Amino acid sequence: MQIEVKIDKLCSEPKVIIVSDKMSDEVSAILKKLSEDTPRLMTIAGFQSDEVILLEPANIVRIYTANSKVFAQTTDNREYTIRRRLYELEELLDKSMFVRISNSEIVNLKHVSGFDLSLAGTICVRMANGLITYVSRRYVAGIRRVLGI
């Protein structure tokens, strides 16, 4: 793929032109990415006691609910309370990095070490930090699609 940027002082707003011999998966993916109007979260406010910590999404291993609260677990095995709903975070986080595996959990694919497909009807997720979690049956088809299997 070739990328070209032209700076024109007379241009009032950015304009994107895609030149291709045919519509391909690559062109479709570019179009989809460009048409997304949902802003991606740059940081997430995590709470510990009376302190607010700005969490980088790349450092979040998983986001889950427990006892009617939302928590984020980070790469340093710390847990922070998040004051957003899980579905709000799912919409705002980068879908190429974060995937919903159950009604109560979103995992960061960058921190998954493997998927065990040997269990009938479910998928076991092994995280890089040693944590093991499971994809609920409702989300198995979506995970298979994300993984291309």
Short mmCIF file of N, CA and C in Angstrom, two decimals:
data_model
loop_
_atom_site.label_atom_id
_atom_site.label_comp_id
_atom_site.label_asym_id
_atom_site.label_seq_id
_atom_site.Cartn_x
_atom_site.Cartn_y
_atom_site.Cartn_z
N MET A 1 0.84 -1.17 0.00
CA MET A 1 0.00 0.00 0.00
C MET A 1 0.89 1.24 0.00
N GLN A 2 0.54 2.19 -0.83
CA GLN A 2 1.24 3.46 -0.89
C GLN A 2 0.43 4.50 -0.13
N ILE A 3 1.10 5.36 0.60
CA ILE A 3 0.42 6.43 1.32
C ILE A 3 1.05 7.75 0.91
N GLU A 4 0.21 8.70 0.60
CA GLU A 4 0.69 10.00 0.16
C GLU A 4 -0.09 11.08 0.91
N VAL A 5 0.59 12.07 1.42
CA VAL A 5 -0.04 13.19 2.12
C VAL A 5 0.36 14.47 1.40
N LYS A 6 -0.64 15.28 1.06
CA LYS A 6 -0.38 16.58 0.43
C LYS A 6 -0.90 17.67 1.36
N ILE A 7 -0.07 18.64 1.64
CA ILE A 7 -0.46 19.78 2.46
C ILE A 7 -0.84 20.93 1.53
N ASP A 8 -2.07 21.39 1.67
CA ASP A 8 -2.59 22.47 0.83
C ASP A 8 -3.22 23.51 1.74
N LYS A 9 -2.64 24.70 1.80
CA LYS A 9 -3.14 25.75 2.69
C LYS A 9 -4.54 26.22 2.32
N LEU A 10 -4.99 25.95 1.09
CA LEU A 10 -6.33 26.35 0.65
C LEU A 10 -7.40 25.33 1.06
N CYS A 11 -6.99 24.17 1.51
CA CYS A 11 -7.92 23.12 1.89
C CYS A 11 -8.48 23.41 3.28
N SER A 12 -9.82 23.47 3.40
CA SER A 12 -10.43 23.83 4.68
C SER A 12 -10.68 22.63 5.59
N GLU A 13 -10.80 21.43 5.03
CA GLU A 13 -10.97 20.23 5.83
C GLU A 13 -10.28 19.06 5.14
N PRO A 14 -9.84 18.06 5.90
CA PRO A 14 -9.14 16.93 5.30
C PRO A 14 -10.01 16.19 4.28
N LYS A 15 -9.37 15.69 3.22
CA LYS A 15 -10.05 14.94 2.18
C LYS A 15 -9.23 13.69 1.90
N VAL A 16 -9.90 12.55 1.89
CA VAL A 16 -9.21 11.28 1.66
C VAL A 16 -9.71 10.70 0.34
N ILE A 17 -8.77 10.32 -0.53
CA ILE A 17 -9.09 9.68 -1.79
C ILE A 17 -8.36 8.34 -1.83
N ILE A 18 -9.10 7.27 -2.11
CA ILE A 18 -8.49 5.95 -2.22
C ILE A 18 -8.52 5.55 -3.69
N VAL A 19 -7.35 5.24 -4.23
CA VAL A 19 -7.25 4.82 -5.63
C VAL A 19 -6.86 3.35 -5.64
N SER A 20 -7.69 2.54 -6.29
CA SER A 20 -7.45 1.10 -6.33
C SER A 20 -8.04 0.52 -7.60
N ASP A 21 -7.51 -0.61 -8.05
CA ASP A 21 -8.04 -1.26 -9.25
C ASP A 21 -9.34 -2.01 -8.98
N LYS A 22 -9.61 -2.32 -7.68
CA LYS A 22 -10.83 -3.04 -7.32
C LYS A 22 -11.11 -2.85 -5.82
N MET A 23 -12.32 -3.18 -5.44
CA MET A 23 -12.66 -3.17 -4.02
C MET A 23 -12.09 -4.43 -3.41
N SER A 24 -11.26 -4.28 -2.39
CA SER A 24 -10.62 -5.43 -1.75
C SER A 24 -10.89 -5.38 -0.25
N ASP A 25 -10.47 -6.42 0.45
CA ASP A 25 -10.62 -6.44 1.90
C ASP A 25 -9.84 -5.30 2.54
N GLU A 26 -8.67 -5.01 1.97
CA GLU A 26 -7.83 -3.93 2.49
C GLU A 26 -8.54 -2.58 2.34
N VAL A 27 -9.13 -2.32 1.18
CA VAL A 27 -9.85 -1.07 0.94
C VAL A 27 -11.07 -1.00 1.86
N SER A 28 -11.78 -2.10 2.01
CA SER A 28 -12.95 -2.13 2.90
C SER A 28 -12.55 -1.83 4.34
N ALA A 29 -11.43 -2.40 4.78
CA ALA A 29 -10.96 -2.15 6.14
C ALA A 29 -10.59 -0.68 6.35
N ILE A 30 -9.96 -0.09 5.34
CA ILE A 30 -9.60 1.33 5.42
C ILE A 30 -10.85 2.19 5.50
N LEU A 31 -11.83 1.89 4.65
CA LEU A 31 -13.09 2.63 4.65
C LEU A 31 -13.80 2.52 6.00
N LYS A 32 -13.82 1.32 6.54
CA LYS A 32 -14.47 1.11 7.83
C LYS A 32 -13.77 1.91 8.92
N LYS A 33 -12.46 1.88 8.91
CA LYS A 33 -11.68 2.59 9.93
C LYS A 33 -11.89 4.10 9.82
N LEU A 34 -11.91 4.61 8.59
CA LEU A 34 -12.10 6.04 8.37
C LEU A 34 -13.51 6.51 8.72
N SER A 35 -14.49 5.63 8.57
CA SER A 35 -15.87 6.02 8.81
C SER A 35 -16.28 5.91 10.27
N GLU A 36 -15.44 5.31 11.10
CA GLU A 36 -15.76 5.21 12.52
C GLU A 36 -15.75 6.60 13.12
N ASP A 37 -16.88 6.98 13.70
CA ASP A 37 -16.95 8.30 14.32
C ASP A 37 -16.88 8.22 15.83
N THR A 38 -16.72 7.00 16.37
CA THR A 38 -16.61 6.84 17.81
C THR A 38 -15.18 7.16 18.24
N PRO A 39 -15.01 8.14 19.12
CA PRO A 39 -13.66 8.47 19.57
C PRO A 39 -13.08 7.34 20.42
N ARG A 40 -11.82 7.09 20.26
CA ARG A 40 -11.14 6.06 21.04
C ARG A 40 -10.60 6.68 22.32
N LEU A 41 -10.70 5.92 23.40
CA LEU A 41 -10.20 6.41 24.67
C LEU A 41 -8.67 6.44 24.66
N MET A 42 -8.13 7.54 25.08
CA MET A 42 -6.68 7.66 25.20
C MET A 42 -6.23 7.21 26.58
N THR A 43 -7.05 7.51 27.60
CA THR A 43 -6.79 7.06 28.96
C THR A 43 -8.12 6.77 29.63
N ILE A 44 -8.07 5.98 30.67
CA ILE A 44 -9.25 5.65 31.46
C ILE A 44 -8.95 6.04 32.90
N ALA A 45 -9.90 6.70 33.53
CA ALA A 45 -9.72 7.09 34.93
C ALA A 45 -9.99 5.89 35.81
N GLY A 46 -8.98 5.49 36.56
CA GLY A 46 -9.10 4.39 37.51
C GLY A 46 -9.01 4.94 38.92
N PHE A 47 -9.79 4.40 39.83
CA PHE A 47 -9.85 4.92 41.19
C PHE A 47 -9.34 3.88 42.17
N GLN A 48 -8.47 4.34 43.09
CA GLN A 48 -7.99 3.54 44.21
C GLN A 48 -8.05 4.43 45.43
N SER A 49 -8.87 4.06 46.39
CA SER A 49 -9.12 4.90 47.58
C SER A 49 -9.57 6.28 47.12
N ASP A 50 -8.85 7.32 47.50
CA ASP A 50 -9.22 8.68 47.12
C ASP A 50 -8.36 9.20 45.98
N GLU A 51 -7.68 8.33 45.29
CA GLU A 51 -6.75 8.72 44.24
C GLU A 51 -7.28 8.31 42.87
N VAL A 52 -7.09 9.21 41.90
CA VAL A 52 -7.46 8.91 40.51
C VAL A 52 -6.18 8.66 39.74
N ILE A 53 -6.13 7.51 39.06
CA ILE A 53 -4.96 7.15 38.26
C ILE A 53 -5.41 7.08 36.80
N LEU A 54 -4.66 7.71 35.90
CA LEU A 54 -4.96 7.63 34.48
C LEU A 54 -4.32 6.36 33.92
N LEU A 55 -5.16 5.46 33.43
CA LEU A 55 -4.70 4.17 32.93
C LEU A 55 -4.61 4.20 31.40
N GLU A 56 -3.49 3.77 30.89
CA GLU A 56 -3.32 3.63 29.45
C GLU A 56 -4.00 2.33 29.02
N PRO A 57 -4.85 2.36 28.00
CA PRO A 57 -5.50 1.12 27.56
C PRO A 57 -4.52 -0.01 27.26
N ALA A 58 -3.35 0.30 26.75
CA ALA A 58 -2.37 -0.74 26.43
C ALA A 58 -1.90 -1.48 27.68
N ASN A 59 -1.99 -0.86 28.84
CA ASN A 59 -1.56 -1.48 30.09
C ASN A 59 -2.68 -2.21 30.81
N ILE A 60 -3.86 -2.18 30.26
CA ILE A 60 -5.00 -2.87 30.87
C ILE A 60 -5.07 -4.30 30.33
N VAL A 61 -5.07 -5.26 31.24
CA VAL A 61 -5.15 -6.67 30.87
C VAL A 61 -6.60 -7.07 30.62
N ARG A 62 -7.47 -6.65 31.54
CA ARG A 62 -8.89 -6.97 31.40
C ARG A 62 -9.73 -5.97 32.18
N ILE A 63 -10.98 -5.88 31.79
CA ILE A 63 -11.96 -5.05 32.48
C ILE A 63 -13.12 -5.97 32.79
N TYR A 64 -13.56 -5.99 34.04
CA TYR A 64 -14.60 -6.93 34.43
C TYR A 64 -15.51 -6.34 35.49
N THR A 65 -16.66 -6.97 35.66
CA THR A 65 -17.59 -6.54 36.70
C THR A 65 -17.61 -7.57 37.82
N ALA A 66 -17.74 -7.06 39.03
CA ALA A 66 -17.88 -7.91 40.22
C ALA A 66 -18.59 -7.07 41.28
N ASN A 67 -19.56 -7.65 41.94
CA ASN A 67 -20.31 -6.96 42.99
C ASN A 67 -20.88 -5.62 42.50
N SER A 68 -21.41 -5.62 41.30
CA SER A 68 -22.05 -4.44 40.69
C SER A 68 -21.09 -3.27 40.47
N LYS A 69 -19.79 -3.54 40.41
CA LYS A 69 -18.79 -2.52 40.12
C LYS A 69 -17.95 -2.97 38.94
N VAL A 70 -17.34 -1.99 38.26
CA VAL A 70 -16.47 -2.29 37.13
C VAL A 70 -15.03 -2.08 37.57
N PHE A 71 -14.17 -3.05 37.25
CA PHE A 71 -12.77 -3.01 37.62
C PHE A 71 -11.88 -3.17 36.40
N ALA A 72 -10.69 -2.58 36.46
CA ALA A 72 -9.67 -2.77 35.43
C ALA A 72 -8.46 -3.38 36.11
N GLN A 73 -7.96 -4.46 35.53
CA GLN A 73 -6.74 -5.09 36.03
C GLN A 73 -5.61 -4.72 35.08
N THR A 74 -4.50 -4.23 35.61
CA THR A 74 -3.40 -3.76 34.78
C THR A 74 -2.26 -4.79 34.75
N THR A 75 -1.27 -4.50 33.91
CA THR A 75 -0.14 -5.42 33.73
C THR A 75 0.66 -5.62 35.01
N ASP A 76 0.60 -4.66 35.93
CA ASP A 76 1.32 -4.80 37.20
C ASP A 76 0.44 -5.46 38.27
N ASN A 77 -0.65 -6.12 37.83
CA ASN A 77 -1.59 -6.85 38.69
C ASN A 77 -2.30 -5.98 39.72
N ARG A 78 -2.43 -4.70 39.44
CA ARG A 78 -3.22 -3.82 40.30
C ARG A 78 -4.63 -3.74 39.74
N GLU A 79 -5.58 -3.49 40.63
CA GLU A 79 -6.97 -3.36 40.22
C GLU A 79 -7.48 -1.98 40.59
N TYR A 80 -8.20 -1.40 39.65
CA TYR A 80 -8.76 -0.06 39.82
C TYR A 80 -10.26 -0.10 39.56
N THR A 81 -11.00 0.67 40.31
CA THR A 81 -12.43 0.81 40.08
C THR A 81 -12.62 1.79 38.93
N ILE A 82 -13.52 1.46 38.01
CA ILE A 82 -13.81 2.31 36.86
C ILE A 82 -15.24 2.81 37.01
N ARG A 83 -15.46 4.08 36.78
CA ARG A 83 -16.79 4.65 36.93
C ARG A 83 -17.51 4.80 35.59
N ARG A 84 -17.43 3.77 34.81
CA ARG A 84 -18.18 3.67 33.55
C ARG A 84 -18.76 2.28 33.49
N ARG A 85 -19.77 2.14 32.70
CA ARG A 85 -20.38 0.83 32.48
C ARG A 85 -19.54 0.04 31.48
N LEU A 86 -19.63 -1.27 31.55
CA LEU A 86 -18.86 -2.14 30.67
C LEU A 86 -19.21 -1.89 29.20
N TYR A 87 -20.49 -1.71 28.90
CA TYR A 87 -20.89 -1.50 27.51
C TYR A 87 -20.37 -0.17 26.98
N GLU A 88 -20.23 0.85 27.83
CA GLU A 88 -19.66 2.13 27.40
C GLU A 88 -18.19 1.96 27.05
N LEU A 89 -17.47 1.23 27.87
CA LEU A 89 -16.05 0.98 27.61
C LEU A 89 -15.86 0.16 26.34
N GLU A 90 -16.74 -0.82 26.13
CA GLU A 90 -16.67 -1.65 24.93
C GLU A 90 -16.80 -0.79 23.68
N GLU A 91 -17.69 0.19 23.70
CA GLU A 91 -17.89 1.06 22.55
C GLU A 91 -16.71 1.98 22.32
N LEU A 92 -16.05 2.42 23.40
CA LEU A 92 -14.99 3.42 23.28
C LEU A 92 -13.59 2.84 23.07
N LEU A 93 -13.37 1.62 23.52
CA LEU A 93 -12.04 1.01 23.39
C LEU A 93 -11.80 0.51 21.96
N ASP A 94 -10.54 0.43 21.60
CA ASP A 94 -10.13 -0.03 20.27
C ASP A 94 -10.55 -1.49 20.08
N LYS A 95 -11.42 -1.73 19.11
CA LYS A 95 -11.96 -3.08 18.87
C LYS A 95 -10.92 -4.05 18.32
N SER A 96 -9.81 -3.55 17.84
CA SER A 96 -8.76 -4.45 17.37
C SER A 96 -7.91 -4.93 18.55
N MET A 97 -8.05 -4.29 19.70
CA MET A 97 -7.28 -4.63 20.88
C MET A 97 -8.13 -5.28 21.98
N PHE A 98 -9.34 -4.78 22.18
CA PHE A 98 -10.20 -5.25 23.26
C PHE A 98 -11.40 -6.00 22.70
N VAL A 99 -11.72 -7.14 23.33
CA VAL A 99 -12.84 -7.95 22.86
C VAL A 99 -13.65 -8.42 24.07
N ARG A 100 -14.96 -8.38 23.90
CA ARG A 100 -15.88 -8.82 24.95
C ARG A 100 -15.93 -10.34 24.91
N ILE A 101 -15.73 -10.98 26.08
CA ILE A 101 -15.78 -12.43 26.13
C ILE A 101 -16.96 -12.96 26.93
N SER A 102 -17.62 -12.06 27.68
CA SER A 102 -18.81 -12.46 28.44
C SER A 102 -19.57 -11.20 28.81
N ASN A 103 -20.71 -11.38 29.44
CA ASN A 103 -21.49 -10.21 29.89
C ASN A 103 -20.73 -9.40 30.93
N SER A 104 -19.74 -10.02 31.56
CA SER A 104 -19.06 -9.34 32.65
C SER A 104 -17.57 -9.12 32.42
N GLU A 105 -17.06 -9.34 31.18
CA GLU A 105 -15.61 -9.20 31.00
C GLU A 105 -15.21 -8.83 29.58
N ILE A 106 -14.24 -7.93 29.50
CA ILE A 106 -13.58 -7.54 28.26
C ILE A 106 -12.09 -7.81 28.47
N VAL A 107 -11.43 -8.44 27.50
CA VAL A 107 -10.00 -8.70 27.63
C VAL A 107 -9.22 -7.96 26.54
N ASN A 108 -7.97 -7.66 26.87
CA ASN A 108 -7.05 -7.03 25.93
C ASN A 108 -6.32 -8.16 25.20
N LEU A 109 -6.54 -8.27 23.89
CA LEU A 109 -5.93 -9.36 23.11
C LEU A 109 -4.41 -9.31 23.14
N LYS A 110 -3.83 -8.14 23.38
CA LYS A 110 -2.36 -8.02 23.44
C LYS A 110 -1.79 -8.73 24.66
N HIS A 111 -2.66 -9.03 25.64
CA HIS A 111 -2.20 -9.69 26.86
C HIS A 111 -2.74 -11.12 26.99
N VAL A 112 -3.22 -11.67 25.89
CA VAL A 112 -3.68 -13.06 25.87
C VAL A 112 -2.53 -13.92 25.37
N SER A 113 -2.20 -14.96 26.13
CA SER A 113 -1.11 -15.84 25.68
C SER A 113 -1.64 -17.00 24.84
N GLY A 114 -2.93 -17.34 25.01
CA GLY A 114 -3.46 -18.43 24.20
C GLY A 114 -4.93 -18.71 24.48
N PHE A 115 -5.53 -19.44 23.54
CA PHE A 115 -6.92 -19.86 23.66
C PHE A 115 -6.94 -21.38 23.60
N ASP A 116 -7.65 -22.00 24.53
CA ASP A 116 -7.79 -23.45 24.55
C ASP A 116 -9.18 -23.79 24.01
N LEU A 117 -9.22 -24.41 22.85
CA LEU A 117 -10.48 -24.75 22.19
C LEU A 117 -10.93 -26.17 22.48
N SER A 118 -10.22 -26.89 23.35
CA SER A 118 -10.51 -28.31 23.56
C SER A 118 -11.81 -28.55 24.33
N LEU A 119 -12.27 -27.58 25.08
CA LEU A 119 -13.52 -27.75 25.82
C LEU A 119 -14.69 -27.60 24.87
N ALA A 120 -15.65 -28.49 24.95
CA ALA A 120 -16.80 -28.47 24.05
C ALA A 120 -17.70 -27.28 24.38
N GLY A 121 -17.94 -26.44 23.37
CA GLY A 121 -18.88 -25.34 23.52
C GLY A 121 -18.36 -24.09 24.18
N THR A 122 -17.13 -24.09 24.64
CA THR A 122 -16.58 -22.89 25.27
C THR A 122 -15.10 -22.75 24.92
N ILE A 123 -14.55 -21.61 25.23
CA ILE A 123 -13.14 -21.33 24.95
C ILE A 123 -12.49 -20.87 26.25
N CYS A 124 -11.37 -21.46 26.58
CA CYS A 124 -10.59 -21.07 27.75
C CYS A 124 -9.55 -20.04 27.29
N VAL A 125 -9.46 -18.93 28.00
CA VAL A 125 -8.52 -17.86 27.65
C VAL A 125 -7.40 -17.83 28.69
N ARG A 126 -6.16 -17.99 28.23
CA ARG A 126 -5.00 -17.90 29.11
C ARG A 126 -4.36 -16.53 28.92
N MET A 127 -4.31 -15.75 29.98
CA MET A 127 -3.72 -14.43 29.92
C MET A 127 -2.22 -14.53 30.20
N ALA A 128 -1.47 -13.55 29.74
CA ALA A 128 -0.01 -13.56 29.90
C ALA A 128 0.40 -13.52 31.37
N ASN A 129 -0.45 -12.96 32.24
CA ASN A 129 -0.11 -12.88 33.67
C ASN A 129 -0.48 -14.16 34.43
N GLY A 130 -0.94 -15.21 33.71
CA GLY A 130 -1.28 -16.48 34.34
C GLY A 130 -2.76 -16.66 34.64
N LEU A 131 -3.52 -15.62 34.56
CA LEU A 131 -4.96 -15.68 34.82
C LEU A 131 -5.65 -16.52 33.74
N ILE A 132 -6.61 -17.32 34.16
CA ILE A 132 -7.41 -18.10 33.21
C ILE A 132 -8.85 -17.66 33.35
N THR A 133 -9.48 -17.39 32.21
CA THR A 133 -10.88 -16.99 32.18
C THR A 133 -11.55 -17.71 31.02
N TYR A 134 -12.85 -17.57 30.91
CA TYR A 134 -13.58 -18.32 29.89
C TYR A 134 -14.48 -17.42 29.07
N VAL A 135 -14.61 -17.76 27.79
CA VAL A 135 -15.54 -17.08 26.90
C VAL A 135 -16.90 -17.72 27.11
N SER A 136 -17.92 -16.91 27.39
CA SER A 136 -19.24 -17.50 27.56
C SER A 136 -19.78 -17.93 26.20
N ARG A 137 -20.70 -18.87 26.21
CA ARG A 137 -21.22 -19.44 24.96
C ARG A 137 -21.77 -18.38 24.02
N ARG A 138 -22.39 -17.37 24.58
CA ARG A 138 -22.97 -16.30 23.77
C ARG A 138 -21.92 -15.57 22.93
N TYR A 139 -20.68 -15.52 23.41
CA TYR A 139 -19.62 -14.76 22.75
C TYR A 139 -18.63 -15.63 21.97
N VAL A 140 -18.81 -16.95 21.97
CA VAL A 140 -17.89 -17.86 21.28
C VAL A 140 -17.80 -17.55 19.79
N ALA A 141 -18.95 -17.35 19.14
CA ALA A 141 -18.95 -17.08 17.69
C ALA A 141 -18.18 -15.79 17.38
N GLY A 142 -18.38 -14.77 18.19
CA GLY A 142 -17.66 -13.51 17.99
C GLY A 142 -16.16 -13.65 18.16
N ILE A 143 -15.73 -14.42 19.15
CA ILE A 143 -14.31 -14.65 19.37
C ILE A 143 -13.71 -15.43 18.21
N ARG A 144 -14.43 -16.44 17.75
CA ARG A 144 -13.95 -17.21 16.60
C ARG A 144 -13.79 -16.30 15.38
N ARG A 145 -14.72 -15.37 15.19
CA ARG A 145 -14.64 -14.44 14.06
C ARG A 145 -13.42 -13.52 14.22
N VAL A 146 -13.20 -13.00 15.42
CA VAL A 146 -12.05 -12.13 15.68
C VAL A 146 -10.74 -12.86 15.43
N LEU A 147 -10.69 -14.12 15.84
CA LEU A 147 -9.47 -14.92 15.68
C LEU A 147 -9.31 -15.51 14.28
N GLY A 148 -10.37 -15.45 13.48
CA GLY A 148 -10.32 -16.00 12.14
C GLY A 148 -10.35 -17.52 12.11
N ILE A 149 -11.04 -18.13 13.06
CA ILE A 149 -11.14 -19.60 13.10
C ILE A 149 -12.59 -20.05 12.99
#
